Amino acid sequence: MIRIGLGKDLHRLVEGRPFILGGVTIPAEKGELGHSDGDVLCHAIIDALLGAAGLGDIGEFFPPSSPQWKDAYSLELLKQSAEQVYQKGWKIINIDCVITCESPKLLPFRQAIRDSLAGALQIPADRIFIKGKTNERIDAIGAGMAVEALAVCLLEHVQH
Ligand code: MG
């Protein structure tokens, strides 16, 4: 049995916050505003994984109302989410992602992000791909006010 999962997230970008994608801090003028560290990519992947496995969503697992998750390092939340998915007998075939932000260019950081995610998920980095896009200066993302991430994943159920 295989299952597909879809995740999406968006965070405002503000001065004075680090810009973190997939657990990697990227040099930038602004960073994600959020209750946690605001790592939009980890959040999208968490929703894709939990959705594919039918387990729930990030808001249920890590409620923003809970002080426990204030300034949480989202790569750790991703790791915990993946462990839940693995415990149910699922294996990740692949994850594919799109990150949209006006700046900075993400290509120089792609491999570091893939390696970071691969480490947290304990899968080879070639099962994870990431594309950086701009929004052609249109809308809030194009104005540099927000960053968005989309993620899809494919899971395979391992027979015991
Ligand atoms: Mg989020």
Short mmCIF file of N, CA and C and ligand atoms in Angstrom, two decimals:
data_model
loop_
_atom_site.label_atom_id
_atom_site.label_comp_id
_atom_site.label_asym_id
_atom_site.label_seq_id
_atom_site.Cartn_x
_atom_site.Cartn_y
_atom_site.Cartn_z
N MET A 1 0.84 -1.19 0.00
CA MET A 1 0.00 0.00 0.00
C MET A 1 0.89 1.25 0.00
N ILE A 2 0.55 2.19 -0.86
CA ILE A 2 1.24 3.48 -0.82
C ILE A 2 0.22 4.58 -0.58
N ARG A 3 0.68 5.66 0.02
CA ARG A 3 -0.18 6.81 0.35
C ARG A 3 0.56 8.10 0.02
N ILE A 4 -0.19 9.06 -0.49
CA ILE A 4 0.38 10.38 -0.76
C ILE A 4 -0.05 11.35 0.34
N GLY A 5 0.80 12.32 0.65
CA GLY A 5 0.46 13.35 1.63
C GLY A 5 0.82 14.72 1.11
N LEU A 6 0.05 15.72 1.52
CA LEU A 6 0.26 17.10 1.06
C LEU A 6 0.34 18.01 2.28
N GLY A 7 1.30 18.90 2.28
CA GLY A 7 1.40 19.87 3.37
C GLY A 7 1.68 21.25 2.82
N LYS A 8 1.20 22.28 3.52
CA LYS A 8 1.40 23.66 3.10
C LYS A 8 1.53 24.52 4.33
N ASP A 9 2.42 25.50 4.28
CA ASP A 9 2.50 26.44 5.39
C ASP A 9 2.98 27.78 4.88
N LEU A 10 2.70 28.80 5.66
CA LEU A 10 3.13 30.16 5.35
C LEU A 10 3.42 30.87 6.66
N HIS A 11 4.51 31.61 6.70
CA HIS A 11 4.81 32.44 7.87
C HIS A 11 5.17 33.84 7.42
N ARG A 12 4.81 34.82 8.25
CA ARG A 12 5.24 36.19 8.00
C ARG A 12 6.75 36.27 8.18
N LEU A 13 7.38 37.17 7.42
CA LEU A 13 8.81 37.45 7.57
C LEU A 13 8.98 38.80 8.25
N VAL A 14 9.76 38.81 9.33
CA VAL A 14 9.98 40.06 10.07
C VAL A 14 11.46 40.20 10.42
N GLU A 15 11.87 41.43 10.65
CA GLU A 15 13.25 41.68 11.06
C GLU A 15 13.46 41.18 12.49
N GLY A 16 14.67 40.75 12.76
CA GLY A 16 15.01 40.33 14.12
C GLY A 16 14.71 38.88 14.43
N ARG A 17 14.34 38.11 13.40
CA ARG A 17 14.12 36.68 13.60
C ARG A 17 15.04 35.92 12.63
N PRO A 18 15.53 34.74 13.02
CA PRO A 18 16.34 33.95 12.08
C PRO A 18 15.47 33.33 10.99
N PHE A 19 16.05 33.18 9.81
CA PHE A 19 15.34 32.54 8.68
C PHE A 19 15.80 31.09 8.64
N ILE A 20 14.90 30.20 9.06
CA ILE A 20 15.26 28.78 9.21
C ILE A 20 14.42 27.95 8.25
N LEU A 21 15.07 27.15 7.45
CA LEU A 21 14.39 26.25 6.51
C LEU A 21 14.97 24.85 6.68
N GLY A 22 14.14 23.90 7.02
CA GLY A 22 14.61 22.53 7.18
C GLY A 22 15.68 22.42 8.25
N GLY A 23 15.61 23.27 9.26
CA GLY A 23 16.58 23.23 10.35
C GLY A 23 17.86 23.98 10.08
N VAL A 24 17.99 24.57 8.88
CA VAL A 24 19.21 25.29 8.51
C VAL A 24 18.95 26.79 8.59
N THR A 25 19.79 27.50 9.32
CA THR A 25 19.66 28.96 9.41
C THR A 25 20.34 29.59 8.19
N ILE A 26 19.56 30.38 7.46
CA ILE A 26 20.01 30.96 6.20
C ILE A 26 20.19 32.47 6.38
N PRO A 27 21.33 33.00 5.95
CA PRO A 27 21.54 34.44 6.09
C PRO A 27 20.48 35.22 5.31
N ALA A 28 19.74 36.09 6.00
CA ALA A 28 18.67 36.85 5.36
C ALA A 28 18.35 38.07 6.22
N GLU A 29 17.72 39.06 5.60
CA GLU A 29 17.38 40.29 6.34
C GLU A 29 16.23 40.07 7.31
N LYS A 30 15.34 39.13 6.97
CA LYS A 30 14.18 38.86 7.81
C LYS A 30 14.09 37.35 8.07
N GLY A 31 13.32 37.01 9.12
CA GLY A 31 13.08 35.60 9.41
C GLY A 31 11.63 35.37 9.74
N GLU A 32 11.28 34.09 9.91
CA GLU A 32 9.87 33.73 10.11
C GLU A 32 9.39 34.10 11.52
N LEU A 33 8.24 34.74 11.55
CA LEU A 33 7.54 34.99 12.80
C LEU A 33 6.74 33.74 13.11
N GLY A 34 6.78 33.29 14.36
CA GLY A 34 6.02 32.09 14.72
C GLY A 34 6.14 31.79 16.18
N HIS A 35 5.23 30.96 16.66
CA HIS A 35 5.27 30.52 18.06
C HIS A 35 6.50 29.64 18.26
N SER A 36 6.72 28.76 17.29
CA SER A 36 7.95 27.95 17.27
C SER A 36 9.02 28.79 16.57
N ASP A 37 10.05 28.13 16.05
CA ASP A 37 11.06 28.87 15.28
C ASP A 37 10.52 29.32 13.91
N GLY A 38 9.32 28.87 13.56
CA GLY A 38 8.67 29.31 12.32
C GLY A 38 9.17 28.64 11.06
N ASP A 39 9.86 27.53 11.22
CA ASP A 39 10.46 26.83 10.06
C ASP A 39 9.34 26.28 9.15
N VAL A 40 9.02 27.08 8.16
CA VAL A 40 7.88 26.82 7.29
C VAL A 40 8.02 25.50 6.52
N LEU A 41 9.25 25.14 6.18
CA LEU A 41 9.48 23.92 5.42
C LEU A 41 9.23 22.68 6.30
N CYS A 42 9.78 22.70 7.49
CA CYS A 42 9.52 21.57 8.41
C CYS A 42 8.03 21.42 8.68
N HIS A 43 7.33 22.55 8.84
CA HIS A 43 5.90 22.48 9.14
C HIS A 43 5.12 21.87 7.98
N ALA A 44 5.45 22.25 6.76
CA ALA A 44 4.76 21.68 5.59
C ALA A 44 5.03 20.17 5.49
N ILE A 45 6.27 19.78 5.74
CA ILE A 45 6.62 18.34 5.64
C ILE A 45 5.93 17.55 6.75
N ILE A 46 5.85 18.12 7.95
CA ILE A 46 5.15 17.43 9.05
C ILE A 46 3.71 17.16 8.64
N ASP A 47 3.03 18.16 8.08
CA ASP A 47 1.63 17.96 7.67
C ASP A 47 1.51 16.94 6.54
N ALA A 48 2.46 16.92 5.64
CA ALA A 48 2.43 15.94 4.55
C ALA A 48 2.57 14.52 5.11
N LEU A 49 3.50 14.33 6.02
CA LEU A 49 3.75 13.00 6.59
C LEU A 49 2.57 12.52 7.43
N LEU A 50 2.10 13.41 8.33
CA LEU A 50 0.98 13.02 9.21
C LEU A 50 -0.29 12.79 8.40
N GLY A 51 -0.49 13.60 7.37
CA GLY A 51 -1.67 13.45 6.52
C GLY A 51 -1.64 12.15 5.74
N ALA A 52 -0.49 11.83 5.17
CA ALA A 52 -0.37 10.59 4.39
C ALA A 52 -0.65 9.37 5.26
N ALA A 53 -0.19 9.42 6.50
CA ALA A 53 -0.39 8.29 7.42
C ALA A 53 -1.76 8.33 8.09
N GLY A 54 -2.50 9.42 7.87
CA GLY A 54 -3.83 9.55 8.47
C GLY A 54 -3.78 9.74 9.97
N LEU A 55 -2.72 10.35 10.47
CA LEU A 55 -2.53 10.47 11.91
C LEU A 55 -3.03 11.78 12.50
N GLY A 56 -3.14 12.81 11.68
CA GLY A 56 -3.57 14.11 12.20
C GLY A 56 -2.84 15.22 11.49
N ASP A 57 -2.73 16.37 12.16
CA ASP A 57 -1.98 17.48 11.57
C ASP A 57 -1.12 18.15 12.63
N ILE A 58 -0.29 19.06 12.18
CA ILE A 58 0.70 19.69 13.07
C ILE A 58 0.04 20.42 14.24
N GLY A 59 -1.13 21.02 13.98
CA GLY A 59 -1.82 21.77 15.03
C GLY A 59 -2.30 20.88 16.17
N GLU A 60 -2.63 19.63 15.85
CA GLU A 60 -3.06 18.68 16.88
C GLU A 60 -1.87 18.14 17.66
N PHE A 61 -0.79 17.86 16.93
CA PHE A 61 0.39 17.27 17.57
C PHE A 61 1.17 18.28 18.40
N PHE A 62 1.25 19.52 17.88
CA PHE A 62 2.06 20.55 18.54
C PHE A 62 1.24 21.85 18.61
N PRO A 63 0.22 21.90 19.48
CA PRO A 63 -0.68 23.06 19.50
C PRO A 63 0.05 24.37 19.82
N PRO A 64 -0.17 25.42 19.01
CA PRO A 64 0.49 26.69 19.27
C PRO A 64 0.05 27.32 20.59
N SER A 65 -1.08 26.84 21.14
CA SER A 65 -1.55 27.36 22.43
C SER A 65 -0.70 26.82 23.58
N SER A 66 0.08 25.77 23.31
CA SER A 66 0.86 25.16 24.38
C SER A 66 2.22 25.84 24.51
N PRO A 67 2.56 26.33 25.72
CA PRO A 67 3.86 26.99 25.93
C PRO A 67 5.04 26.04 25.69
N GLN A 68 4.75 24.73 25.69
CA GLN A 68 5.78 23.72 25.46
C GLN A 68 6.49 23.91 24.10
N TRP A 69 5.75 24.44 23.12
CA TRP A 69 6.30 24.53 21.77
C TRP A 69 6.78 25.94 21.43
N LYS A 70 6.81 26.83 22.44
CA LYS A 70 7.31 28.18 22.18
C LYS A 70 8.78 28.12 21.79
N ASP A 71 9.10 28.75 20.67
CA ASP A 71 10.47 28.78 20.14
C ASP A 71 11.04 27.37 19.89
N ALA A 72 10.14 26.38 19.72
CA ALA A 72 10.60 25.02 19.48
C ALA A 72 11.40 24.95 18.17
N TYR A 73 12.42 24.11 18.19
CA TYR A 73 13.22 23.87 16.98
C TYR A 73 12.42 22.87 16.14
N SER A 74 11.90 23.34 15.01
CA SER A 74 10.93 22.55 14.25
C SER A 74 11.53 21.29 13.64
N LEU A 75 12.84 21.28 13.42
CA LEU A 75 13.45 20.04 12.92
C LEU A 75 13.24 18.91 13.92
N GLU A 76 13.26 19.25 15.20
CA GLU A 76 13.00 18.25 16.25
C GLU A 76 11.53 17.80 16.22
N LEU A 77 10.62 18.74 15.92
CA LEU A 77 9.21 18.37 15.79
C LEU A 77 9.01 17.45 14.59
N LEU A 78 9.76 17.71 13.52
CA LEU A 78 9.70 16.85 12.34
C LEU A 78 10.18 15.45 12.68
N LYS A 79 11.25 15.38 13.43
CA LYS A 79 11.81 14.09 13.83
C LYS A 79 10.78 13.30 14.64
N GLN A 80 10.13 13.98 15.58
CA GLN A 80 9.12 13.32 16.41
C GLN A 80 7.92 12.86 15.57
N SER A 81 7.53 13.69 14.60
CA SER A 81 6.40 13.34 13.72
C SER A 81 6.74 12.10 12.89
N ALA A 82 7.95 12.07 12.35
CA ALA A 82 8.38 10.94 11.52
C ALA A 82 8.41 9.66 12.36
N GLU A 83 8.81 9.79 13.61
CA GLU A 83 8.85 8.60 14.47
C GLU A 83 7.45 8.01 14.65
N GLN A 84 6.45 8.90 14.78
CA GLN A 84 5.05 8.44 14.88
C GLN A 84 4.64 7.68 13.61
N VAL A 85 5.04 8.24 12.47
CA VAL A 85 4.70 7.65 11.18
C VAL A 85 5.39 6.29 11.02
N TYR A 86 6.67 6.22 11.40
CA TYR A 86 7.43 4.97 11.29
C TYR A 86 6.85 3.89 12.22
N GLN A 87 6.40 4.33 13.41
CA GLN A 87 5.84 3.37 14.38
C GLN A 87 4.60 2.69 13.85
N LYS A 88 3.88 3.38 12.92
CA LYS A 88 2.67 2.80 12.33
C LYS A 88 3.01 1.92 11.13
N GLY A 89 4.29 1.70 10.89
CA GLY A 89 4.69 0.79 9.82
C GLY A 89 4.91 1.44 8.47
N TRP A 90 4.99 2.78 8.45
CA TRP A 90 5.20 3.47 7.18
C TRP A 90 6.66 3.77 6.95
N LYS A 91 7.02 3.77 5.67
CA LYS A 91 8.38 4.12 5.24
C LYS A 91 8.25 5.24 4.22
N ILE A 92 9.16 6.20 4.24
CA ILE A 92 9.09 7.31 3.28
C ILE A 92 9.74 6.90 1.96
N ILE A 93 8.97 6.96 0.89
CA ILE A 93 9.55 6.74 -0.45
C ILE A 93 10.26 8.01 -0.90
N ASN A 94 9.54 9.14 -0.90
CA ASN A 94 10.20 10.41 -1.21
C ASN A 94 9.38 11.59 -0.71
N ILE A 95 10.04 12.71 -0.66
CA ILE A 95 9.41 13.99 -0.28
C ILE A 95 9.86 15.01 -1.31
N ASP A 96 8.92 15.82 -1.81
CA ASP A 96 9.27 16.87 -2.76
C ASP A 96 8.64 18.18 -2.27
N CYS A 97 9.39 19.26 -2.39
CA CYS A 97 8.96 20.53 -1.77
C CYS A 97 9.19 21.72 -2.69
N VAL A 98 8.36 22.73 -2.51
CA VAL A 98 8.56 24.04 -3.15
C VAL A 98 8.53 25.10 -2.06
N ILE A 99 9.54 25.95 -2.05
CA ILE A 99 9.57 27.07 -1.10
C ILE A 99 9.48 28.35 -1.92
N THR A 100 8.55 29.23 -1.57
CA THR A 100 8.41 30.48 -2.31
C THR A 100 8.73 31.65 -1.39
N CYS A 101 9.75 32.40 -1.78
CA CYS A 101 10.10 33.64 -1.07
C CYS A 101 10.86 34.54 -2.06
N GLU A 102 10.78 35.83 -1.83
CA GLU A 102 11.38 36.76 -2.79
C GLU A 102 12.90 36.81 -2.64
N SER A 103 13.39 36.64 -1.42
CA SER A 103 14.83 36.60 -1.20
C SER A 103 15.08 35.89 0.13
N PRO A 104 16.26 35.34 0.35
CA PRO A 104 17.38 35.23 -0.58
C PRO A 104 17.18 34.07 -1.56
N LYS A 105 18.11 33.93 -2.49
CA LYS A 105 18.12 32.77 -3.38
C LYS A 105 18.47 31.53 -2.54
N LEU A 106 17.73 30.46 -2.76
CA LEU A 106 17.89 29.28 -1.90
C LEU A 106 18.82 28.22 -2.47
N LEU A 107 19.12 28.32 -3.76
CA LEU A 107 19.93 27.26 -4.39
C LEU A 107 21.23 26.97 -3.64
N PRO A 108 21.96 28.01 -3.18
CA PRO A 108 23.23 27.71 -2.48
C PRO A 108 23.04 26.91 -1.19
N PHE A 109 21.82 26.88 -0.67
CA PHE A 109 21.56 26.20 0.61
C PHE A 109 20.81 24.89 0.43
N ARG A 110 20.49 24.56 -0.83
CA ARG A 110 19.64 23.39 -1.08
C ARG A 110 20.21 22.11 -0.49
N GLN A 111 21.48 21.85 -0.76
CA GLN A 111 22.04 20.57 -0.31
C GLN A 111 22.11 20.51 1.21
N ALA A 112 22.44 21.63 1.83
CA ALA A 112 22.50 21.65 3.31
C ALA A 112 21.12 21.37 3.89
N ILE A 113 20.09 21.91 3.27
CA ILE A 113 18.72 21.68 3.76
C ILE A 113 18.33 20.22 3.56
N ARG A 114 18.64 19.67 2.38
CA ARG A 114 18.33 18.26 2.11
C ARG A 114 19.04 17.35 3.11
N ASP A 115 20.30 17.66 3.38
CA ASP A 115 21.08 16.83 4.32
C ASP A 115 20.51 16.94 5.74
N SER A 116 20.09 18.15 6.11
CA SER A 116 19.51 18.36 7.44
C SER A 116 18.21 17.56 7.60
N LEU A 117 17.35 17.64 6.60
CA LEU A 117 16.08 16.90 6.65
C LEU A 117 16.33 15.40 6.65
N ALA A 118 17.28 14.98 5.82
CA ALA A 118 17.61 13.55 5.73
C ALA A 118 18.08 13.01 7.07
N GLY A 119 18.86 13.82 7.78
CA GLY A 119 19.34 13.42 9.10
C GLY A 119 18.21 13.26 10.09
N ALA A 120 17.28 14.22 10.07
CA ALA A 120 16.15 14.17 11.00
C ALA A 120 15.22 13.00 10.69
N LEU A 121 15.04 12.73 9.40
CA LEU A 121 14.10 11.69 8.98
C LEU A 121 14.76 10.32 8.87
N GLN A 122 16.08 10.30 8.97
CA GLN A 122 16.87 9.07 8.84
C GLN A 122 16.60 8.35 7.52
N ILE A 123 16.61 9.14 6.45
CA ILE A 123 16.50 8.59 5.09
C ILE A 123 17.60 9.23 4.24
N PRO A 124 17.96 8.59 3.10
CA PRO A 124 18.98 9.20 2.25
C PRO A 124 18.50 10.54 1.68
N ALA A 125 19.43 11.49 1.53
CA ALA A 125 19.08 12.83 1.04
C ALA A 125 18.52 12.80 -0.38
N ASP A 126 18.82 11.74 -1.16
CA ASP A 126 18.29 11.71 -2.53
C ASP A 126 16.80 11.37 -2.58
N ARG A 127 16.20 11.11 -1.43
CA ARG A 127 14.74 10.90 -1.37
C ARG A 127 13.99 12.21 -1.09
N ILE A 128 14.76 13.28 -0.93
CA ILE A 128 14.17 14.58 -0.59
C ILE A 128 14.61 15.59 -1.64
N PHE A 129 13.65 16.35 -2.19
CA PHE A 129 14.06 17.41 -3.11
C PHE A 129 13.36 18.71 -2.74
N ILE A 130 14.02 19.81 -3.10
CA ILE A 130 13.53 21.15 -2.73
C ILE A 130 13.76 22.09 -3.90
N LYS A 131 12.72 22.84 -4.25
CA LYS A 131 12.87 23.90 -5.25
C LYS A 131 12.58 25.24 -4.60
N GLY A 132 13.41 26.22 -4.90
CA GLY A 132 13.15 27.59 -4.44
C GLY A 132 12.55 28.39 -5.59
N LYS A 133 11.47 29.12 -5.32
CA LYS A 133 10.81 29.95 -6.33
C LYS A 133 10.64 31.36 -5.76
N THR A 134 10.49 32.33 -6.65
CA THR A 134 10.05 33.66 -6.20
C THR A 134 8.58 33.79 -6.58
N ASN A 135 7.96 34.86 -6.09
CA ASN A 135 6.55 35.10 -6.46
C ASN A 135 6.44 36.24 -7.46
N GLU A 136 7.57 36.48 -8.20
CA GLU A 136 7.58 37.52 -9.24
C GLU A 136 7.11 38.87 -8.70
N ARG A 137 7.46 39.15 -7.44
CA ARG A 137 7.15 40.42 -6.76
C ARG A 137 5.66 40.68 -6.61
N ILE A 138 4.86 39.63 -6.77
CA ILE A 138 3.41 39.79 -6.67
C ILE A 138 2.94 39.35 -5.27
N ASP A 139 1.93 40.05 -4.78
CA ASP A 139 1.28 39.71 -3.51
C ASP A 139 2.25 39.81 -2.31
N ALA A 140 1.77 39.33 -1.16
CA ALA A 140 2.55 39.51 0.07
C ALA A 140 3.89 38.77 0.01
N ILE A 141 3.89 37.61 -0.60
CA ILE A 141 5.15 36.86 -0.70
C ILE A 141 6.12 37.62 -1.60
N GLY A 142 5.60 38.14 -2.67
CA GLY A 142 6.42 38.92 -3.62
C GLY A 142 6.95 40.20 -3.02
N ALA A 143 6.23 40.72 -2.04
CA ALA A 143 6.67 41.95 -1.35
C ALA A 143 7.64 41.64 -0.21
N GLY A 144 7.97 40.38 -0.05
CA GLY A 144 8.93 40.00 0.99
C GLY A 144 8.32 39.93 2.37
N MET A 145 6.99 39.88 2.45
CA MET A 145 6.31 39.87 3.75
C MET A 145 6.08 38.47 4.30
N ALA A 146 6.28 37.46 3.46
CA ALA A 146 5.99 36.08 3.90
C ALA A 146 6.79 35.08 3.08
N VAL A 147 6.89 33.89 3.64
CA VAL A 147 7.50 32.75 2.95
C VAL A 147 6.50 31.59 3.02
N GLU A 148 6.41 30.86 1.92
CA GLU A 148 5.47 29.75 1.85
C GLU A 148 6.21 28.47 1.49
N ALA A 149 5.74 27.35 2.02
CA ALA A 149 6.30 26.06 1.64
C ALA A 149 5.19 25.07 1.33
N LEU A 150 5.38 24.30 0.29
CA LEU A 150 4.49 23.20 -0.07
C LEU A 150 5.32 21.92 -0.03
N ALA A 151 4.71 20.84 0.42
CA ALA A 151 5.43 19.56 0.45
C ALA A 151 4.48 18.43 0.09
N VAL A 152 4.96 17.51 -0.70
CA VAL A 152 4.25 16.25 -0.91
C VAL A 152 5.17 15.12 -0.49
N CYS A 153 4.56 14.05 0.00
CA CYS A 153 5.37 12.88 0.34
C CYS A 153 4.63 11.64 -0.12
N LEU A 154 5.40 10.61 -0.36
CA LEU A 154 4.83 9.30 -0.68
C LEU A 154 5.33 8.31 0.38
N LEU A 155 4.35 7.61 0.97
CA LEU A 155 4.68 6.61 2.00
C LEU A 155 4.33 5.23 1.48
N GLU A 156 5.10 4.27 1.94
CA GLU A 156 4.83 2.86 1.60
C GLU A 156 4.67 2.10 2.91
N HIS A 157 3.64 1.26 2.98
CA HIS A 157 3.46 0.50 4.21
C HIS A 157 4.30 -0.76 4.16
N VAL A 158 5.10 -0.93 5.20
CA VAL A 158 6.00 -2.08 5.24
C VAL A 158 5.29 -3.22 5.94
N GLN A 159 5.24 -4.37 5.29
CA GLN A 159 4.56 -5.55 5.86
C GLN A 159 5.42 -6.14 6.97
N HIS A 160 4.75 -6.52 8.06
CA HIS A 160 5.48 -7.14 9.17
C HIS A 160 5.28 -8.65 9.13
MG MG B 1 3.89 26.96 10.66
#
